[in-house]
JSON list of C-alpha atoms in Angstrom, two decimals:
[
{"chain": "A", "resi": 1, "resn": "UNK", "atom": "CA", "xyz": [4.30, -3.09, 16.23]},
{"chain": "A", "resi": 2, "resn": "UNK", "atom": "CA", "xyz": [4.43, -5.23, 12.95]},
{"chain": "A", "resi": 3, "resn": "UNK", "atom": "CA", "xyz": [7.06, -7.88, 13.26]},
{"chain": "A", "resi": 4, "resn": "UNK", "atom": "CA", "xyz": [8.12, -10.30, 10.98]},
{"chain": "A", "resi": 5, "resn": "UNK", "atom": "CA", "xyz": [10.88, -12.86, 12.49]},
{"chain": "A", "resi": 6, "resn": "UNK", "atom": "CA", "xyz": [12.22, -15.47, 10.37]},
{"chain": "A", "resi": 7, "resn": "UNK", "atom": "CA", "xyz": [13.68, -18.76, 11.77]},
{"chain": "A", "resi": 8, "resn": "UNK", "atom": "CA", "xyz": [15.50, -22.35, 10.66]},
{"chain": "A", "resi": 9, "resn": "UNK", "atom": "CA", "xyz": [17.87, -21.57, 8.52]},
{"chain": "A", "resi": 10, "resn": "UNK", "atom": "CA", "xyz": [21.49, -23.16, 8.88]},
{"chain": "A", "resi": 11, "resn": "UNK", "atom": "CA", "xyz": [24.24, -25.15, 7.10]},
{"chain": "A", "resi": 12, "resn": "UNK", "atom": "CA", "xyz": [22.98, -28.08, 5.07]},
{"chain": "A", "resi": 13, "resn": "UNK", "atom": "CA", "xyz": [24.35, -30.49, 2.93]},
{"chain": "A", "resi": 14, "resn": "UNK", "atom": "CA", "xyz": [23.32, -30.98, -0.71]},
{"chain": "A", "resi": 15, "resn": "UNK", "atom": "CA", "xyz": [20.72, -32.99, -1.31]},
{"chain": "A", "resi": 16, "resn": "UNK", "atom": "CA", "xyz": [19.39, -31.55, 2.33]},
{"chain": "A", "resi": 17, "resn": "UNK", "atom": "CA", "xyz": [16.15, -30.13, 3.62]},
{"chain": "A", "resi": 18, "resn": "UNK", "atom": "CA", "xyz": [15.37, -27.24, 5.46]},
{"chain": "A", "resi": 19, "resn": "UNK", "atom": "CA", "xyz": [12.51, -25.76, 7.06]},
{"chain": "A", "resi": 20, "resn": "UNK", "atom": "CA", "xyz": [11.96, -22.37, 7.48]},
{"chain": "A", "resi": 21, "resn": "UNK", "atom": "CA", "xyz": [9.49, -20.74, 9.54]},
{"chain": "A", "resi": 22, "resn": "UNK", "atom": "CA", "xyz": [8.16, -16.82, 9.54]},
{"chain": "A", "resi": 23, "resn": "UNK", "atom": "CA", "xyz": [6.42, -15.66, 12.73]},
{"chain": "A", "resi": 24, "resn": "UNK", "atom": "CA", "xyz": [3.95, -12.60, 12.07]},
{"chain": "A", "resi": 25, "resn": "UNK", "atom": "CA", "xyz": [2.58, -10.33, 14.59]},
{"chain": "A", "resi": 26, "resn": "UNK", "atom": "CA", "xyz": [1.20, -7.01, 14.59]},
{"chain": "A", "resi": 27, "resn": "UNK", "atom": "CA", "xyz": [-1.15, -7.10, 11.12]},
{"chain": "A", "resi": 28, "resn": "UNK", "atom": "CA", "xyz": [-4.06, -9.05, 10.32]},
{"chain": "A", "resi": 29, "resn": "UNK", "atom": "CA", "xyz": [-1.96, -11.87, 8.85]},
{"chain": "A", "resi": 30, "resn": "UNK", "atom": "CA", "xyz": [-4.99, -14.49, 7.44]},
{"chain": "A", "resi": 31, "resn": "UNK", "atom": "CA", "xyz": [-5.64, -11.68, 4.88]},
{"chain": "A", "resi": 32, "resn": "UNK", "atom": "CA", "xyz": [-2.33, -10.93, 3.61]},
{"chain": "A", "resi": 33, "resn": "UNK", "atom": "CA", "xyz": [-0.42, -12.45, 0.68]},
{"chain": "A", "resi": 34, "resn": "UNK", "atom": "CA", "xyz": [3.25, -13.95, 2.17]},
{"chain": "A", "resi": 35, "resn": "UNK", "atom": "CA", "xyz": [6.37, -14.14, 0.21]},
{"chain": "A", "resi": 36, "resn": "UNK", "atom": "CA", "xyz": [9.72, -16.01, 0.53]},
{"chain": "A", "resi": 37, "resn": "UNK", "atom": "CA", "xyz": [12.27, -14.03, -1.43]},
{"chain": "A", "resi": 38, "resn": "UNK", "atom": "CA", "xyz": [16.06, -14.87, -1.13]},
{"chain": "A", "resi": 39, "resn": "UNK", "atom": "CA", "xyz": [18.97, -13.18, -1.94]},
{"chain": "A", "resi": 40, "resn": "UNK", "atom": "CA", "xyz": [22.61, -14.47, -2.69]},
{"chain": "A", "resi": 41, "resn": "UNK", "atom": "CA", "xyz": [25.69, -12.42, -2.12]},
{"chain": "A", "resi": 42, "resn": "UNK", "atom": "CA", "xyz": [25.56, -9.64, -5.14]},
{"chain": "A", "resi": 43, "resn": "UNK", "atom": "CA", "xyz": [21.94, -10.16, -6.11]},
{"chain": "A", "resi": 44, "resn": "UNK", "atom": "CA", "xyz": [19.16, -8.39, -5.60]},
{"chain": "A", "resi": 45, "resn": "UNK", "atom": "CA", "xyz": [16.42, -10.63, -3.89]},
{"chain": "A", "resi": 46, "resn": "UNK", "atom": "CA", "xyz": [14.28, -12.81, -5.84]},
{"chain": "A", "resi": 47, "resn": "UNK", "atom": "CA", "xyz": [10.90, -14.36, -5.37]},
{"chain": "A", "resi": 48, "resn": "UNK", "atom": "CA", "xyz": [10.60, -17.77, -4.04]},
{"chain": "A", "resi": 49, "resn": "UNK", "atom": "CA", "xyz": [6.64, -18.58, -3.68]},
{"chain": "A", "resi": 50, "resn": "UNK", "atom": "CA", "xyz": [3.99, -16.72, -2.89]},
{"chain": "A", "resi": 51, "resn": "UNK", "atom": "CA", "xyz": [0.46, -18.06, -0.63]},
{"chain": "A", "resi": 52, "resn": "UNK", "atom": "CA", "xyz": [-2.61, -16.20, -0.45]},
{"chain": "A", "resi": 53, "resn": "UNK", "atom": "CA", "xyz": [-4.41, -15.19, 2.94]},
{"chain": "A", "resi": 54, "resn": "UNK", "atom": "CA", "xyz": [-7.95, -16.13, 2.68]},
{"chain": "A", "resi": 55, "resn": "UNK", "atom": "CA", "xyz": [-7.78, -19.15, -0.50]},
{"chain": "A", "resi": 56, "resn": "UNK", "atom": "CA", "xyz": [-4.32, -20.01, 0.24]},
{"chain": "A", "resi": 57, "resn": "UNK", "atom": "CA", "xyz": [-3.16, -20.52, -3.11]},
{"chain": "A", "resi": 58, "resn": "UNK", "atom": "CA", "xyz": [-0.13, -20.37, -4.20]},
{"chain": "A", "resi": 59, "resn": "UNK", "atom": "CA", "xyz": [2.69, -19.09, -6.50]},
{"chain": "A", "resi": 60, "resn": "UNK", "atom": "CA", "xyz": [6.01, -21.05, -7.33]},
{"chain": "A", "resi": 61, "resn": "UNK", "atom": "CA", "xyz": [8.77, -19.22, -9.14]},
{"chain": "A", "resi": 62, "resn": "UNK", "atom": "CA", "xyz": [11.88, -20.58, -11.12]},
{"chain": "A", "resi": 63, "resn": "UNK", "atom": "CA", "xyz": [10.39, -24.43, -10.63]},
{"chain": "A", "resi": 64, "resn": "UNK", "atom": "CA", "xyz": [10.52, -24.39, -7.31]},
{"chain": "A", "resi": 65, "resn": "UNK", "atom": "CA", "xyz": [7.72, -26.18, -6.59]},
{"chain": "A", "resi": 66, "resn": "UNK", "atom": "CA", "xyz": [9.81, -29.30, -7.49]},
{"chain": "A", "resi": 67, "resn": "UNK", "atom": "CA", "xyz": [11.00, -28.76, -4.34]},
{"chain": "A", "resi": 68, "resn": "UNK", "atom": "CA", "xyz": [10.17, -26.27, -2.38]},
{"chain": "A", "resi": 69, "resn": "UNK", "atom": "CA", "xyz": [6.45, -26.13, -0.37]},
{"chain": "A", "resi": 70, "resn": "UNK", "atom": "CA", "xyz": [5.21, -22.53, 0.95]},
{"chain": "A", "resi": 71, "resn": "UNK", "atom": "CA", "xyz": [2.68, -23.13, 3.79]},
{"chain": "A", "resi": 72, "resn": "UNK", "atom": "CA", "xyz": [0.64, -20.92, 6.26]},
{"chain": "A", "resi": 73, "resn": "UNK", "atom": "CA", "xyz": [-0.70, -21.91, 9.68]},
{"chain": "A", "resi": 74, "resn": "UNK", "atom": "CA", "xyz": [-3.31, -18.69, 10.38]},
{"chain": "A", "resi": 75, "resn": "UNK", "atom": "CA", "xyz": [-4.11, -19.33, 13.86]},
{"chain": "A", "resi": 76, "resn": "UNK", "atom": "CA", "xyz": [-0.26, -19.43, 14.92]},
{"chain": "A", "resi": 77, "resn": "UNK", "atom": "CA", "xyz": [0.71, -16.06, 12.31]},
{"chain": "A", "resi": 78, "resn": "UNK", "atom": "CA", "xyz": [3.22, -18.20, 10.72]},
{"chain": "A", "resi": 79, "resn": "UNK", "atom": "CA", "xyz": [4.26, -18.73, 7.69]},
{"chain": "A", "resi": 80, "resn": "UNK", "atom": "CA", "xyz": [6.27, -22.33, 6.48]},
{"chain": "A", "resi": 81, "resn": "UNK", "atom": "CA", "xyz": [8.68, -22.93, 3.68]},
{"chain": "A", "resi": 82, "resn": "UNK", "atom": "CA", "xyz": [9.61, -26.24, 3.31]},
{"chain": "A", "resi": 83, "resn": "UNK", "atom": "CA", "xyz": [12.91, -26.80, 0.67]},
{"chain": "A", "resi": 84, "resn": "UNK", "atom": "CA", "xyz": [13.99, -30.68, -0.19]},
{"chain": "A", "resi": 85, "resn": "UNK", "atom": "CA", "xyz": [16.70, -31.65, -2.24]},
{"chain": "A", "resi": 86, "resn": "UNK", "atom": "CA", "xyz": [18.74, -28.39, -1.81]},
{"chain": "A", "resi": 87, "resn": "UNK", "atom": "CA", "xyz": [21.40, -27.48, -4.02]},
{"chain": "A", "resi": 88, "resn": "UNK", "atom": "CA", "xyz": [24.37, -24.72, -3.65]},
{"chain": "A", "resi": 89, "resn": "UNK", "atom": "CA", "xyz": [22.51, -22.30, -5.93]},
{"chain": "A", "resi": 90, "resn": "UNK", "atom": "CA", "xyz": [20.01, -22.21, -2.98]},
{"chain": "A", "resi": 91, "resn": "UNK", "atom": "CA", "xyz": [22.62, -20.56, -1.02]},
{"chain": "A", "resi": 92, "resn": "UNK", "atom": "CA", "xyz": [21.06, -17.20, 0.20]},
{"chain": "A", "resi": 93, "resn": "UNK", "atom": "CA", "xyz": [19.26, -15.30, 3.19]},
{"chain": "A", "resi": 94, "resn": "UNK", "atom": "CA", "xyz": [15.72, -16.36, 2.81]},
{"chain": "A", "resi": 95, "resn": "UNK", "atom": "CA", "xyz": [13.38, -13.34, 4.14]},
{"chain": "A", "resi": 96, "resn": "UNK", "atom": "CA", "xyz": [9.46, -13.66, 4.29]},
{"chain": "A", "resi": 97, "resn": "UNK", "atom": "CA", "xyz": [7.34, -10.65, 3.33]},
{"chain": "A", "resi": 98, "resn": "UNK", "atom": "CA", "xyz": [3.79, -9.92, 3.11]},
{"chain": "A", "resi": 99, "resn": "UNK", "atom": "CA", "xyz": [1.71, -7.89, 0.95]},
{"chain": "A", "resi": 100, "resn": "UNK", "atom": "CA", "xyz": [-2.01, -6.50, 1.58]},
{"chain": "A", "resi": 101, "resn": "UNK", "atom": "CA", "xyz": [-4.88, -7.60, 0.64]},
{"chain": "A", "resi": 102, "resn": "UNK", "atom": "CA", "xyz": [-5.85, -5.62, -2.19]},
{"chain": "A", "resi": 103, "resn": "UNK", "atom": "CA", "xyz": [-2.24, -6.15, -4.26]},
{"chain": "A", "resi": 104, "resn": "UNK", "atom": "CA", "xyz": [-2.21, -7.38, -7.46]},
{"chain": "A", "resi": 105, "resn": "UNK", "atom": "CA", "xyz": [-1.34, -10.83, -7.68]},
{"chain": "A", "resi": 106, "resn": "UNK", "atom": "CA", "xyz": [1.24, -9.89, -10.97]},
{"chain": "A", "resi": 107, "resn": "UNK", "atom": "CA", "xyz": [3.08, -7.52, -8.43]},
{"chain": "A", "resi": 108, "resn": "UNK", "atom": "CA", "xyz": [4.47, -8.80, -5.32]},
{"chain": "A", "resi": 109, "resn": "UNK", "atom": "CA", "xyz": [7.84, -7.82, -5.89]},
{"chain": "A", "resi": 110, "resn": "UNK", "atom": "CA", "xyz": [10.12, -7.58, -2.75]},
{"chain": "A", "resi": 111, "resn": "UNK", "atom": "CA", "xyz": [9.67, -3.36, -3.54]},
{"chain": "A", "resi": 112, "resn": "UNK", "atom": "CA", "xyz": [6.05, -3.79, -3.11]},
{"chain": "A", "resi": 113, "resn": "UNK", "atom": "CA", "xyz": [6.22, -5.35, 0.41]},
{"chain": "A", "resi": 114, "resn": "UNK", "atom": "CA", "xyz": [4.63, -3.88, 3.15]},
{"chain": "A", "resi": 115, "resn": "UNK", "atom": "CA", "xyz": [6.37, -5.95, 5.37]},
{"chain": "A", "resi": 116, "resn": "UNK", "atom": "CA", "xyz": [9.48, -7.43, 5.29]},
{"chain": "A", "resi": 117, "resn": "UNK", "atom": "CA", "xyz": [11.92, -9.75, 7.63]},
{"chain": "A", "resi": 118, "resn": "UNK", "atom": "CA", "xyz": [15.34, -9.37, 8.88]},
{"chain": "A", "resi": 119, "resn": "UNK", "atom": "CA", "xyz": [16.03, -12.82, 7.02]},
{"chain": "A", "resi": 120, "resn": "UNK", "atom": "CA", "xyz": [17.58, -16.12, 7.93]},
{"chain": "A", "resi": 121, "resn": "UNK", "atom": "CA", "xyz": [21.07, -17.59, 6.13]},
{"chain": "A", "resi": 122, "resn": "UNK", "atom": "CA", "xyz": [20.35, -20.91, 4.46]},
{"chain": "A", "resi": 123, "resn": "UNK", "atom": "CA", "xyz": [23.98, -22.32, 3.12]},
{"chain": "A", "resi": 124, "resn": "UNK", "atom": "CA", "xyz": [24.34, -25.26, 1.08]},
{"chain": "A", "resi": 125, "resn": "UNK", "atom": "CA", "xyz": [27.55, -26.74, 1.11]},
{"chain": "A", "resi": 126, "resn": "UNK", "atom": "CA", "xyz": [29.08, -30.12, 1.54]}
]
């Protein structure tokens, strides 16, 4: 049974950090791509980063990378996103995702997904 269980969100103040974690089981993680996408209340979710399985690169969207840092640990199935220097825009329920091996690097789009999370509430607020 795939599983994808997302953990370490909470109420922060701006200017705060969070980390968020993603615990995998069920599917050969180290070979998948994984994906943070968030939604906000009357949005449809939106890509955060994305980190490869085997070369662990990585994809930052909207500047993120200023601030945020997507991670993978493939011995524990778990997937990190680090976020510094949070603002209330970043107000949304973060949920990780992975995609197999053989998608295109131009399409993983939170449709795409096989996999998805049940999502964790990160709120920014002071």
């Amino acid at each position: 049974q795939v599983q994808l269980v997302e953990s370490g969100g909470g109420l922060v103040q701006p200017g705060g950090s969070l980390r968020l974690s993603c615990a995998a089981s069920g599917f050969s993680f180290a070979l998948y791509y994984m994906s943070w996408f968030r939604q906000a209340p009357g949005h449809e979710p939106e890509p955060v980063a994305h980190i490869d399985g085997p070369s662990d690169s990585k994809r930052y969207y909207a500047r993120m990378e200023f601030r945020f840092l997507i991670s993978r640990d493939n011995a524990k199935n778990t997937v990190y996103l680090q976020m510094d220097n949070l603002n209330v825009g970043d107000s949304a329920v973060y949920y990780c995702a992975a995609h197999p091996p053989h998608a295109s690097l131009e399409d993983l789009s939170w449709s795409t997904a096989e996999y998805r999370g049940q999502g964790t509430q990160v709120t920014v607020s002071s």
